[in-house]
Amino acid sequence: MTKPKIRMHAEGQVSVYVGDGFSNFLTGLGMADIKASAATYVPHFAPQELEAAYRTSTWFGKIVDIPADDATREWRVWQLKKGEVEKIEAEERRLGLKAKVRQARIWQRLYGGAALILGVPGDPAEELNPEDVGRGGLQFVTVVTNHELTAVDVRRNPLDPFYGLPERYEIQTTLKGSVHIHPSRVIPFRGVQVASVANLTDFWGDPIWYRLESAIKSADGSGAVLDALLQEAKVDVLRVSGMMQGMATAEYEALMVRRFQMVAILKGMQNVMMLDKDDEWAQKQVTWTGLPDVAKHILNILSGAANIPMFRLTGQNLTGLNGTGDAETRAYYDDVRADQNTDMRPTLDPLDNVLVRSALGNYTEETWYEWM
């Protein structure tokens, strides 16, 4: 049993600290100096590193793209009269809405935020009344990242019905400089939401890199190690008498280089190893036992951290000889459907209110759709 620690304060108060009920001096269990006590969690954010990882990492780009692809691939089916459905679908195609929502979802995961800006007539700084939008009134939709669009004066009064939303957005343009945009004209896609006590003014959220950095680097690192081992899977080892002494002169060094170049050529062409009588030759081979299992285990950790099943991440079913992956497939696509209904649907509602009016000229409460 760990003894209580008594601390006397200047004010005369006494504090009693009781440690873990079980301790082991040799292993460090229950002690203050266990190895894990030095572990800390520090968020690391560098936009340049995110972009470099997205472009070059074996896994990070796929982890960012896959959920966005799966949530928008089949898109949605409008439940209206046939002629009205065709008009809305034509309006979506004209605006390139499906591709732009997909891009916003990718940037939402990559950078921690993105937005769609609605191109409708009127002063962008003024509140948009959807009822003022007529047929063809939604002229364009622009997708931007949270690094281009600044949320200004985030409302922090819990009694405000718009609590947590900005008073306005600002974006830098080439011709007009800073332009104010009313929130009613912006559809924000916010990143991972964290109630940060260190930054109460943050609006957008975190990129998924915060949660995946360690797993991503482990997976990429293991692949690099295996690649390096492949290069050294079989190495010829030659022992030459007096080599180190002879390498002191440039003539001997050049002679040795030419000699073993010829040895390598003959071995590659004729499969013959020609050496001096006193030279010794041997081969060093890498033992692969256990390495594939370690690599699979690291990928399993990455798959769990990314919430993407192994079959979708790697294109292979690694559940075992008797595994079909059906349960993982159903669970994953159930998550995709839940994300469509709990996150994407309410995010797109203000956009659809304008989109339908632009396609049909009006909007009714009977207007709805289903995700495919």
XYZ file of C-alpha atoms in Angstrom:
372
model
C 0.000 0.000 0.000
C 1.419 3.406 -0.970
C 1.835 5.628 2.075
C -0.082 8.922 2.137
C 1.999 12.019 1.412
C 1.405 14.984 3.720
C 2.121 18.522 2.495
C 2.084 21.583 4.784
C 0.979 24.890 3.235
C 2.052 28.363 4.317
C -1.463 29.128 5.555
C -1.271 26.221 7.974
C -3.485 23.953 5.867
C -2.584 20.310 5.434
C -3.086 18.370 2.189
C -2.988 14.562 2.132
C -2.224 12.779 -1.155
C -2.883 9.055 -1.432
C -1.252 7.171 -4.294
C -2.256 3.979 -6.049
C -3.315 1.139 -3.781
C -0.791 -1.259 -5.342
C 2.856 -0.494 -6.007
C 5.906 -2.391 -7.201
C 9.310 -0.758 -6.874
C 11.004 -2.960 -9.503
C 8.411 -2.452 -12.256
C 7.398 1.071 -11.321
C 3.726 0.201 -10.927
C 2.023 2.617 -8.579
C 5.176 4.734 -8.376
C 5.699 8.290 -9.548
C 8.477 7.461 -12.033
C 6.848 4.955 -14.364
C 7.914 5.322 -18.010
C 4.436 6.255 -19.230
C 4.353 9.229 -16.879
C 6.549 11.151 -19.317
C 4.023 10.785 -22.174
C 2.152 13.949 -23.118
C -0.291 14.967 -25.833
C 0.571 18.090 -27.795
C -1.449 19.133 -30.867
C 0.779 19.675 -33.873
C -0.536 21.773 -36.728
C 1.317 22.971 -39.815
C -0.717 23.527 -43.014
C 2.363 22.862 -45.135
C 2.846 19.469 -43.489
C -0.813 18.603 -44.027
C -0.548 19.385 -47.732
C 2.733 17.493 -48.071
C 1.275 14.464 -46.285
C -1.892 14.606 -48.428
C 0.202 14.654 -51.599
C 2.906 12.134 -50.712
C 1.760 9.853 -47.877
C 0.733 6.346 -48.869
C -2.288 6.457 -46.579
C -3.220 9.999 -45.519
C -4.612 11.104 -48.887
C -6.822 8.002 -49.046
C -8.048 8.508 -45.488
C -9.029 12.098 -46.304
C -10.719 11.267 -49.619
C -12.494 7.951 -48.974
C -15.285 9.163 -46.617
C -15.928 12.190 -48.842
C -16.111 9.942 -51.909
C -18.419 7.410 -50.264
C -20.776 10.086 -48.907
C -21.227 11.795 -52.291
C -20.724 8.993 -54.833
C -24.389 7.994 -55.235
C -25.604 11.488 -54.280
C -29.310 11.966 -53.507
C -32.731 11.344 -55.052
C -35.362 14.112 -54.877
C -38.885 13.005 -54.027
C -41.043 15.369 -56.106
C -42.992 15.303 -59.318
C -41.030 13.936 -62.235
C -40.674 17.237 -64.064
C -39.617 19.048 -60.895
C -37.008 16.410 -60.048
C -35.442 16.788 -63.489
C -35.240 20.558 -63.069
C -33.535 20.307 -59.674
C -31.093 17.695 -60.961
C -30.326 19.902 -63.969
C -29.663 22.838 -61.611
C -27.280 20.685 -59.543
C -25.410 19.680 -62.689
C -25.203 23.285 -63.912
C -23.680 24.383 -60.606
C -21.413 21.327 -60.350
C -22.826 20.898 -56.858
C -21.947 17.250 -56.298
C -18.253 17.786 -57.071
C -18.126 20.962 -54.983
C -19.720 19.325 -51.946
C -17.207 16.485 -52.282
C -14.341 18.999 -52.429
C -15.702 20.856 -49.393
C -15.845 17.579 -47.472
C -12.245 16.799 -48.402
C -11.006 20.210 -47.267
C -13.166 19.925 -44.145
C -11.218 16.796 -43.151
C -7.851 18.009 -44.419
C -7.762 21.588 -43.121
C -10.450 21.526 -40.442
C -12.953 23.591 -42.401
C -14.313 24.649 -45.788
C -17.349 26.509 -47.127
C -19.610 26.975 -50.102
C -20.283 30.606 -51.026
C -23.647 31.188 -52.714
C -23.500 33.445 -55.755
C -26.826 35.268 -55.615
C -27.646 38.882 -56.589
C -27.342 41.650 -54.031
C -24.794 43.042 -51.608
C -22.814 40.066 -50.207
C -22.619 41.807 -46.820
C -26.437 41.949 -46.531
C -28.576 39.108 -45.181
C -29.993 36.852 -47.880
C -33.738 36.241 -47.873
C -34.281 32.929 -49.736
C -37.780 34.054 -50.754
C -36.185 36.765 -52.902
C -34.406 34.138 -55.024
C -36.270 33.418 -58.253
C -35.714 30.947 -61.044
C -32.032 30.927 -62.020
C -31.208 33.193 -59.068
C -28.419 30.957 -57.773
C -25.822 31.948 -60.330
C -22.829 30.001 -59.002
C -21.439 28.162 -55.988
C -17.796 28.612 -54.982
C -15.928 26.256 -52.643
C -13.149 27.703 -50.448
C -11.021 26.525 -47.521
C -11.096 27.938 -44.001
C -7.707 29.535 -44.755
C -9.346 31.713 -47.403
C -12.512 32.545 -45.461
C -12.245 34.139 -42.001
C -15.053 33.864 -39.449
C -15.240 37.244 -37.694
C -16.710 37.995 -34.247
C -17.926 34.541 -33.281
C -20.925 34.919 -30.975
C -20.157 33.662 -27.470
C -23.360 34.529 -25.620
C -25.032 31.185 -24.716
C -28.430 32.944 -24.730
C -27.975 34.081 -28.336
C -29.940 31.831 -30.763
C -26.954 32.124 -33.144
C -24.436 31.128 -30.452
C -21.197 29.818 -31.941
C -21.777 31.402 -35.347
C -19.857 34.397 -36.735
C -21.290 37.867 -37.221
C -19.795 37.873 -40.708
C -17.157 36.268 -42.923
C -14.255 38.001 -44.636
C -12.407 36.926 -47.743
C -9.454 38.551 -49.501
C -9.914 39.252 -53.204
C -7.459 40.454 -55.817
C -9.456 43.475 -57.013
C -11.562 44.580 -54.032
C -9.336 43.565 -51.142
C -11.237 42.385 -48.070
C -14.899 41.594 -48.788
C -17.537 41.038 -46.090
C -20.004 38.187 -46.623
C -23.137 37.650 -44.558
C -23.417 34.173 -42.945
C -26.713 33.569 -44.752
C -24.722 33.405 -48.009
C -22.171 30.867 -46.709
C -22.552 27.119 -46.120
C -19.784 26.157 -43.655
C -18.345 22.645 -43.386
C -16.674 22.616 -39.988
C -13.900 20.247 -38.903
C -13.688 18.137 -35.764
C -15.400 20.159 -33.046
C -13.502 20.479 -29.779
C -14.468 22.722 -26.855
C -11.026 24.287 -26.540
C -10.425 26.246 -23.353
C -7.262 27.638 -24.923
C -8.986 29.206 -27.929
C -12.596 30.199 -27.383
C -12.696 32.227 -30.610
C -12.089 29.260 -32.920
C -15.009 28.552 -35.243
C -13.878 26.029 -37.808
C -12.512 23.044 -35.881
C -9.596 20.619 -36.118
C -8.251 18.712 -39.122
C -8.317 14.931 -38.762
C -4.486 15.032 -38.781
C -4.599 15.812 -35.061
C -5.987 12.368 -34.309
C -4.179 10.415 -37.010
C -0.653 11.836 -37.119
C 0.928 9.103 -34.989
C -0.861 6.242 -36.774
C -0.142 7.712 -40.234
C 3.562 8.128 -39.559
C 3.798 4.620 -38.084
C 2.152 3.090 -41.159
C 4.256 5.091 -43.623
C 7.377 4.402 -41.561
C 6.773 0.658 -41.509
C 6.370 0.683 -45.282
C 9.650 2.553 -45.670
C 11.409 0.046 -43.400
C 10.097 -2.897 -45.419
C 11.178 -1.191 -48.639
C 14.676 -0.662 -47.244
C 14.847 -4.307 -46.173
C 13.828 -5.404 -49.661
C 16.828 -3.530 -51.046
C 19.002 -5.475 -48.603
C 17.211 -8.801 -48.838
C 20.364 -10.455 -50.253
C 23.763 -8.784 -49.948
C 27.090 -10.180 -51.180
C 29.888 -9.955 -48.609
C 33.472 -10.084 -49.926
C 36.597 -10.270 -47.806
C 39.783 -9.124 -49.571
C 43.149 -9.515 -47.924
C 44.940 -6.182 -47.322
C 42.069 -4.121 -48.694
C 42.040 -1.429 -45.983
C 45.799 -0.874 -46.273
C 45.613 -0.671 -50.055
C 42.708 1.829 -50.016
C 45.163 4.452 -48.759
C 46.190 5.075 -52.380
C 43.968 6.397 -55.188
C 45.401 3.896 -57.663
C 44.404 0.919 -55.508
C 40.937 2.387 -54.893
C 40.296 2.844 -58.625
C 41.594 -0.691 -59.309
C 39.220 -2.171 -56.687
C 36.233 -0.297 -58.109
C 36.983 -1.523 -61.637
C 37.602 -5.034 -60.375
C 34.298 -5.449 -58.587
C 32.386 -3.720 -61.347
C 33.618 -6.486 -63.607
C 32.712 -9.089 -60.990
C 29.159 -7.722 -60.821
C 28.850 -7.665 -64.642
C 30.006 -11.266 -64.979
C 27.697 -12.372 -62.182
C 24.731 -10.589 -63.743
C 25.378 -11.883 -67.274
C 26.838 -15.341 -66.761
C 25.830 -16.075 -63.157
C 29.509 -16.607 -62.423
C 31.344 -15.178 -59.420
C 35.049 -14.746 -60.380
C 37.309 -13.904 -57.436
C 40.940 -14.140 -56.471
C 41.968 -17.421 -54.821
C 42.480 -15.726 -51.458
C 39.189 -13.746 -51.526
C 36.263 -14.903 -49.422
C 32.646 -14.578 -50.561
C 29.406 -15.021 -48.616
C 25.787 -13.896 -48.761
C 23.751 -12.145 -46.070
C 19.977 -12.640 -46.209
C 17.249 -10.848 -44.256
C 14.916 -12.951 -42.115
C 11.290 -11.948 -42.741
C 9.698 -13.954 -39.944
C 7.045 -11.880 -38.162
C 7.500 -8.704 -40.235
C 4.309 -9.133 -42.347
C 2.275 -9.641 -39.180
C 3.735 -6.477 -37.653
C 2.913 -4.497 -40.821
C -0.687 -5.806 -40.805
C -1.050 -4.943 -37.127
C 0.081 -1.362 -37.781
C -2.421 -1.079 -40.640
C -5.158 -2.407 -38.343
C -4.376 0.356 -35.865
C -4.497 2.922 -38.684
C -7.785 1.493 -39.954
C -9.347 1.782 -36.511
C -8.023 5.300 -35.972
C -9.384 6.454 -39.340
C -12.704 4.606 -38.851
C -12.273 3.098 -42.311
C -12.365 -0.721 -42.546
C -9.326 -2.518 -43.849
C -11.073 -3.730 -46.998
C -11.868 -0.132 -48.001
C -8.491 1.268 -47.028
C -6.298 -1.349 -48.699
C -8.686 -2.964 -51.184
C -8.098 -6.342 -49.535
C -10.131 -8.399 -47.083
C -7.739 -9.143 -44.211
C -10.271 -10.621 -41.797
C -8.817 -14.149 -42.008
C -9.370 -17.339 -43.970
C -12.982 -17.678 -42.829
C -13.787 -13.971 -42.802
C -15.980 -12.396 -45.454
C -15.882 -8.797 -44.263
C -19.682 -8.503 -44.584
C -20.138 -7.246 -41.019
C -17.425 -4.615 -41.449
C -18.931 -3.549 -44.774
C -22.412 -3.073 -43.318
C -21.102 -1.223 -40.256
C -19.003 1.118 -42.375
C -21.770 2.057 -44.799
C -24.181 2.475 -41.898
C -21.713 5.057 -40.569
C -21.623 6.747 -43.987
C -25.431 6.944 -44.073
C -25.548 8.285 -40.519
C -23.021 10.968 -41.467
C -25.130 11.943 -44.479
C -28.236 12.414 -42.332
C -26.773 13.884 -39.146
C -24.097 16.138 -40.630
C -24.487 16.686 -44.371
C -28.281 17.081 -44.466
C -28.527 19.949 -41.925
C -25.425 21.544 -43.442
C -26.989 21.556 -46.912
C -30.501 22.630 -45.841
C -29.861 26.411 -46.277
C -28.305 25.724 -49.675
C -31.249 23.560 -50.779
C -33.684 26.299 -49.786
C -32.010 28.498 -52.401
C -31.259 25.710 -54.891
C -34.877 24.556 -55.185
C -36.127 28.128 -55.663
C -33.504 28.666 -58.349
C -34.655 25.494 -60.126
C -38.442 25.715 -59.681
C -39.144 29.313 -58.722
C -40.610 28.372 -55.324
C -40.085 26.103 -52.326
C -42.621 23.996 -50.431
C -42.394 21.923 -47.272
C -43.045 18.796 -49.351
C -39.622 19.194 -50.927
C -37.352 16.409 -49.672
C -34.842 13.819 -50.804
C -33.223 10.525 -49.864
C -29.583 9.562 -49.952
C -28.848 6.696 -52.293
